[in-house]
Amino acid sequence: VFSCSLLKAFKPNFHPSKHSLKSLSSMDSQANPFPSTFKVKSAAEDGENYIGTHSGTFHCDEALACGILKTLPEFSNYHILRTRNQSELEKCKVVADVGGVYDSKNLRFDHHQKTFDGTMSELGCVTRLSSAGLIYRHFGHTFLREVIKNRIPDDVIEKVIYRKIYLNFIEEVDGVDNGINPFEGPPKYAVTSALSSRVGNLNPAWNSKRTESEENENFIQAVCLATSELISSVEDLVNVWWPARELVENSMKGSKLIDPSGQILRLDHYCPWKQHLHDLEKEMGIFGRTKFVLYSSDGKEWRLQTVPLNNSGFENRVPLLKEWWGLRSEKLCEASGIQGCVFVHANGFIGGNETFEGAFEMAQLSIKQCNGLPKSVQK
């Protein structure tokens, strides 16, 4: 039995093809994300239950699929069987990423067959599913409830967290495994350190003397790495991201007490607000109203930040005045006519002032001058 342990950070010059799994497991590690240790085998043994997947080079999607399944009480005591032998796969209770069949009733979850075109259409997604997405589609709600354990309401898990985890974690794995670029045109830089790449790096080097046993041990590390990062993302949503919603919602309900137009929102301290702001505006029927969010920075200064057009882009609804971009302190105070200015970022999406009143005035002036420009110029 190989105990699953995860690295908090790789040591310098570490490469899994050059170091033994013994040295890997002895490094600083996180706790085992699974309720029990498990084996990865190449042939089934009588009296044992298995999750089946393919042998050979492994990828992030089946590592994550196996990890999600192993987290569930139903499969927590199952071992993993890596093979392409159909008669061996038939001995498995559930099979992911191999076998040429997608049949959820019989727990067969392959996506390689020519006839497969599944997407998470119920979430409005068009990315073709990998085995990770397939397993998440059928077991994701159960997985999330197992990890979260009643810390937030079930309806939030079903409607919010499930969607957020797919869009911000699982869909990337699906896209990478299916060779789908997340952008149009050539990339402007190489992306080599994302989860799929790091899982892939756990495969033995092509020119090393690999054995099935070593591949299987490496696959355990891949399962642990992928699953621990997924669980960490869930924990971040539950403990950090979701509690911020109440703060943003309360501020939005009182926004007209600060600014009669409701275009300037005040938070007493920073929290992750962008996604919540967009969601709450849609729910309240006021999407697009908020132009700036002001929040206290370490209790000494105030920040004013533009509201982006969408959650992940860099375009915003109203920028800070362009003539302020890149200025600081006295030069910014002179240019704006506002006391206490600290800075405005070179791209105009965030600025600072010593007081709330100063930050509020900077936001007001930016909105006023932007409203006086044609929409084509505002952009």
PDB file of C-alpha atoms in Angstrom, residues 100-256:
ATOM      1  CA  GLY A 100     -15.022   3.131 -25.260  1.00  0.00           C
ATOM      2  CA  VAL A 101     -18.383   3.364 -23.480  1.00  0.00           C
ATOM      3  CA  TYR A 102     -20.342   6.138 -21.801  1.00  0.00           C
ATOM      4  CA  ASP A 103     -23.140   4.483 -19.830  1.00  0.00           C
ATOM      5  CA  SER A 104     -23.847   6.194 -16.523  1.00  0.00           C
ATOM      6  CA  LYS A 105     -26.295   3.503 -15.372  1.00  0.00           C
ATOM      7  CA  ASN A 106     -23.525   0.901 -15.560  1.00  0.00           C
ATOM      8  CA  LEU A 107     -20.894   3.360 -14.283  1.00  0.00           C
ATOM      9  CA  ARG A 108     -18.872   3.491 -17.512  1.00  0.00           C
ATOM     10  CA  PHE A 109     -17.408   6.922 -18.189  1.00  0.00           C
ATOM     11  CA  ASP A 110     -15.215   7.101 -21.291  1.00  0.00           C
ATOM     12  CA  HIS A 111     -15.160  10.100 -23.613  1.00  0.00           C
ATOM     13  CA  HIS A 112     -12.823   8.947 -26.393  1.00  0.00           C
ATOM     14  CA  GLN A 113     -15.399   7.278 -28.645  1.00  0.00           C
ATOM     15  CA  LYS A 114     -16.271   9.082 -31.883  1.00  0.00           C
ATOM     16  CA  THR A 115     -19.952   9.296 -30.971  1.00  0.00           C
ATOM     17  CA  PHE A 116     -19.329  11.130 -27.696  1.00  0.00           C
ATOM     18  CA  ASP A 117     -20.128  14.849 -27.724  1.00  0.00           C
ATOM     19  CA  GLY A 118     -21.111  15.489 -24.094  1.00  0.00           C
ATOM     20  CA  THR A 119     -20.763  18.950 -22.574  1.00  0.00           C
ATOM     21  CA  MET A 120     -21.947  20.547 -19.351  1.00  0.00           C
ATOM     22  CA  SER A 121     -24.772  22.104 -21.367  1.00  0.00           C
ATOM     23  CA  GLU A 122     -26.913  22.521 -18.258  1.00  0.00           C
ATOM     24  CA  LEU A 123     -24.393  25.157 -17.133  1.00  0.00           C
ATOM     25  CA  GLY A 124     -24.283  26.798 -20.549  1.00  0.00           C
ATOM     26  CA  CYS A 125     -20.862  25.316 -21.353  1.00  0.00           C
ATOM     27  CA  VAL A 126     -19.723  24.045 -24.744  1.00  0.00           C
ATOM     28  CA  THR A 127     -16.383  22.478 -23.743  1.00  0.00           C
ATOM     29  CA  ARG A 128     -16.319  18.759 -24.527  1.00  0.00           C
ATOM     30  CA  LEU A 129     -16.140  16.720 -21.330  1.00  0.00           C
ATOM     31  CA  SER A 130     -13.197  14.577 -20.329  1.00  0.00           C
ATOM     32  CA  SER A 131     -13.489  11.788 -17.778  1.00  0.00           C
ATOM     33  CA  ALA A 132     -13.061  14.419 -15.041  1.00  0.00           C
ATOM     34  CA  GLY A 133     -16.064  16.375 -16.285  1.00  0.00           C
ATOM     35  CA  LEU A 134     -18.116  13.214 -16.726  1.00  0.00           C
ATOM     36  CA  ILE A 135     -17.461  12.025 -13.189  1.00  0.00           C
ATOM     37  CA  TYR A 136     -18.123  15.512 -11.820  1.00  0.00           C
ATOM     38  CA  ARG A 137     -21.361  15.729 -13.793  1.00  0.00           C
ATOM     39  CA  HIS A 138     -22.703  12.561 -12.197  1.00  0.00           C
ATOM     40  CA  PHE A 139     -21.042  12.643  -8.777  1.00  0.00           C
ATOM     41  CA  GLY A 140     -20.135  16.310  -8.265  1.00  0.00           C
ATOM     42  CA  HIS A 141     -22.996  17.224  -5.945  1.00  0.00           C
ATOM     43  CA  THR A 142     -22.299  14.212  -3.743  1.00  0.00           C
ATOM     44  CA  PHE A 143     -18.570  14.999  -3.756  1.00  0.00           C
ATOM     45  CA  LEU A 144     -19.189  18.603  -2.712  1.00  0.00           C
ATOM     46  CA  ARG A 145     -21.547  17.631   0.099  1.00  0.00           C
ATOM     47  CA  GLU A 146     -18.966  15.130   1.353  1.00  0.00           C
ATOM     48  CA  VAL A 147     -16.235  17.784   1.414  1.00  0.00           C
ATOM     49  CA  ILE A 148     -18.369  20.659   2.733  1.00  0.00           C
ATOM     50  CA  LYS A 149     -20.292  18.640   5.354  1.00  0.00           C
ATOM     51  CA  ASN A 150     -23.239  20.980   6.066  1.00  0.00           C
ATOM     52  CA  ARG A 151     -21.141  24.121   6.498  1.00  0.00           C
ATOM     53  CA  ILE A 152     -23.274  25.968   3.949  1.00  0.00           C
ATOM     54  CA  PRO A 153     -26.868  25.313   2.799  1.00  0.00           C
ATOM     55  CA  ASP A 154     -27.520  22.553   0.276  1.00  0.00           C
ATOM     56  CA  ASP A 155     -29.170  24.947  -2.169  1.00  0.00           C
ATOM     57  CA  VAL A 156     -25.957  27.014  -2.257  1.00  0.00           C
ATOM     58  CA  ILE A 157     -23.960  23.857  -2.981  1.00  0.00           C
ATOM     59  CA  GLU A 158     -26.401  22.779  -5.704  1.00  0.00           C
ATOM     60  CA  LYS A 159     -26.824  26.124  -7.437  1.00  0.00           C
ATOM     61  CA  VAL A 160     -23.647  28.085  -6.744  1.00  0.00           C
ATOM     62  CA  ILE A 161     -20.652  26.020  -5.602  1.00  0.00           C
ATOM     63  CA  TYR A 162     -21.264  23.198  -8.110  1.00  0.00           C
ATOM     64  CA  ARG A 163     -21.272  25.670 -10.996  1.00  0.00           C
ATOM     65  CA  LYS A 164     -18.332  27.679  -9.677  1.00  0.00           C
ATOM     66  CA  ILE A 165     -16.115  24.598  -9.260  1.00  0.00           C
ATOM     67  CA  TYR A 166     -16.871  23.390 -12.770  1.00  0.00           C
ATOM     68  CA  LEU A 167     -16.224  26.747 -14.421  1.00  0.00           C
ATOM     69  CA  ASN A 168     -13.136  27.597 -12.375  1.00  0.00           C
ATOM     70  CA  PHE A 169     -11.507  24.175 -12.054  1.00  0.00           C
ATOM     71  CA  ILE A 170     -12.971  21.158 -13.857  1.00  0.00           C
ATOM     72  CA  GLU A 171     -13.644  22.805 -17.221  1.00  0.00           C
ATOM     73  CA  GLU A 172      -9.971  23.671 -17.620  1.00  0.00           C
ATOM     74  CA  VAL A 173      -9.061  20.006 -17.165  1.00  0.00           C
ATOM     75  CA  ASP A 174     -11.717  19.053 -19.735  1.00  0.00           C
ATOM     76  CA  GLY A 175     -10.434  21.606 -22.219  1.00  0.00           C
ATOM     77  CA  VAL A 176      -6.779  20.660 -21.862  1.00  0.00           C
ATOM     78  CA  ASP A 177      -7.464  16.933 -22.200  1.00  0.00           C
ATOM     79  CA  ASN A 178      -9.518  17.501 -25.356  1.00  0.00           C
ATOM     80  CA  GLY A 179      -6.985  19.896 -26.887  1.00  0.00           C
ATOM     81  CA  ILE A 180      -9.285  22.932 -26.771  1.00  0.00           C
ATOM     82  CA  ASN A 181      -7.593  26.321 -26.533  1.00  0.00           C
ATOM     83  CA  PRO A 182      -9.117  28.787 -24.040  1.00  0.00           C
ATOM     84  CA  PHE A 183      -8.450  31.671 -26.442  1.00  0.00           C
ATOM     85  CA  GLU A 184      -8.588  32.690 -30.084  1.00  0.00           C
ATOM     86  CA  GLY A 185      -5.333  33.059 -32.017  1.00  0.00           C
ATOM     87  CA  PRO A 186      -1.769  32.255 -30.940  1.00  0.00           C
ATOM     88  CA  PRO A 187      -0.898  32.379 -27.223  1.00  0.00           C
ATOM     89  CA  LYS A 188       1.131  35.356 -26.032  1.00  0.00           C
ATOM     90  CA  TYR A 189       3.078  33.229 -23.540  1.00  0.00           C
ATOM     91  CA  ALA A 190       3.560  29.590 -22.594  1.00  0.00           C
ATOM     92  CA  VAL A 191       1.420  28.025 -19.849  1.00  0.00           C
ATOM     93  CA  THR A 192       3.469  25.139 -18.435  1.00  0.00           C
ATOM     94  CA  SER A 193       2.775  25.159 -14.698  1.00  0.00           C
ATOM     95  CA  ALA A 194      -0.999  24.590 -14.584  1.00  0.00           C
ATOM     96  CA  LEU A 195      -2.416  21.501 -12.885  1.00  0.00           C
ATOM     97  CA  SER A 196      -2.611  19.364 -16.045  1.00  0.00           C
ATOM     98  CA  SER A 197       1.055  20.065 -16.759  1.00  0.00           C
ATOM     99  CA  ARG A 198       2.141  19.250 -13.219  1.00  0.00           C
ATOM    100  CA  VAL A 199       0.211  15.991 -13.253  1.00  0.00           C
ATOM    101  CA  GLY A 200       1.763  15.140 -16.619  1.00  0.00           C
ATOM    102  CA  ASN A 201       5.222  15.806 -15.194  1.00  0.00           C
ATOM    103  CA  LEU A 202       4.693  12.970 -12.716  1.00  0.00           C
ATOM    104  CA  ASN A 203       4.885  10.443 -15.560  1.00  0.00           C
ATOM    105  CA  PRO A 204       8.282   8.733 -15.835  1.00  0.00           C
ATOM    106  CA  ALA A 205      10.553  10.307 -18.463  1.00  0.00           C
ATOM    107  CA  TRP A 206      10.214   8.788 -21.925  1.00  0.00           C
ATOM    108  CA  ASN A 207      13.807   7.571 -21.893  1.00  0.00           C
ATOM    109  CA  SER A 208      13.783   6.130 -18.371  1.00  0.00           C
ATOM    110  CA  LYS A 209      13.454   2.464 -17.515  1.00  0.00           C
ATOM    111  CA  ARG A 210       9.870   2.536 -16.369  1.00  0.00           C
ATOM    112  CA  THR A 211       8.038  -0.373 -14.776  1.00  0.00           C
ATOM    113  CA  GLU A 212       4.304  -0.822 -14.292  1.00  0.00           C
ATOM    114  CA  SER A 213       4.810  -0.694 -10.552  1.00  0.00           C
ATOM    115  CA  GLU A 214       6.601   2.664 -10.755  1.00  0.00           C
ATOM    116  CA  GLU A 215       3.959   4.077 -13.105  1.00  0.00           C
ATOM    117  CA  ASN A 216       1.255   2.991 -10.695  1.00  0.00           C
ATOM    118  CA  GLU A 217       3.022   4.590  -7.735  1.00  0.00           C
ATOM    119  CA  ASN A 218       3.399   7.810  -9.721  1.00  0.00           C
ATOM    120  CA  PHE A 219      -0.292   7.670 -10.557  1.00  0.00           C
ATOM    121  CA  ILE A 220      -1.126   7.695  -6.846  1.00  0.00           C
ATOM    122  CA  GLN A 221       0.810  10.933  -6.568  1.00  0.00           C
ATOM    123  CA  ALA A 222      -1.132  12.308  -9.542  1.00  0.00           C
ATOM    124  CA  VAL A 223      -4.483  11.380  -7.970  1.00  0.00           C
ATOM    125  CA  CYS A 224      -3.474  12.989  -4.684  1.00  0.00           C
ATOM    126  CA  LEU A 225      -2.145  16.140  -6.323  1.00  0.00           C
ATOM    127  CA  ALA A 226      -5.237  16.714  -8.459  1.00  0.00           C
ATOM    128  CA  THR A 227      -7.717  15.866  -5.710  1.00  0.00           C
ATOM    129  CA  SER A 228      -6.028  17.926  -3.013  1.00  0.00           C
ATOM    130  CA  GLU A 229      -6.040  20.992  -5.256  1.00  0.00           C
ATOM    131  CA  LEU A 230      -9.708  20.443  -6.056  1.00  0.00           C
ATOM    132  CA  ILE A 231     -10.568  20.119  -2.361  1.00  0.00           C
ATOM    133  CA  SER A 232      -8.491  23.222  -1.633  1.00  0.00           C
ATOM    134  CA  SER A 233     -10.535  25.141  -4.222  1.00  0.00           C
ATOM    135  CA  VAL A 234     -13.761  23.979  -2.596  1.00  0.00           C
ATOM    136  CA  GLU A 235     -12.487  25.001   0.846  1.00  0.00           C
ATOM    137  CA  ASP A 236     -11.542  28.434  -0.474  1.00  0.00           C
ATOM    138  CA  LEU A 237     -15.046  28.941  -1.854  1.00  0.00           C
ATOM    139  CA  VAL A 238     -16.674  27.815   1.387  1.00  0.00           C
ATOM    140  CA  ASN A 239     -14.405  29.628   3.850  1.00  0.00           C
ATOM    141  CA  VAL A 240     -13.343  32.724   1.915  1.00  0.00           C
ATOM    142  CA  TRP A 241     -15.397  33.405  -1.204  1.00  0.00           C
ATOM    143  CA  TRP A 242     -18.953  32.625  -0.088  1.00  0.00           C
ATOM    144  CA  PRO A 243     -18.855  34.573   3.234  1.00  0.00           C
ATOM    145  CA  ALA A 244     -17.982  37.686   1.199  1.00  0.00           C
ATOM    146  CA  ARG A 245     -21.385  37.586  -0.510  1.00  0.00           C
ATOM    147  CA  GLU A 246     -23.210  38.764   2.617  1.00  0.00           C
ATOM    148  CA  LEU A 247     -20.835  41.718   2.990  1.00  0.00           C
ATOM    149  CA  VAL A 248     -21.324  42.748  -0.645  1.00  0.00           C
ATOM    150  CA  GLU A 249     -25.104  42.258  -0.491  1.00  0.00           C
ATOM    151  CA  ASN A 250     -25.461  44.389   2.648  1.00  0.00           C
ATOM    152  CA  SER A 251     -23.337  47.126   1.087  1.00  0.00           C
ATOM    153  CA  MET A 252     -25.413  47.095  -2.092  1.00  0.00           C
ATOM    154  CA  LYS A 253     -28.657  47.401  -0.134  1.00  0.00           C
ATOM    155  CA  GLY A 254     -27.291  50.528   1.536  1.00  0.00           C
ATOM    156  CA  SER A 255     -25.408  51.927  -1.446  1.00  0.00           C
ATOM    157  CA  LYS A 256     -27.829  54.826  -2.042  1.00  0.00           C
TER     158      LYS A 256
END
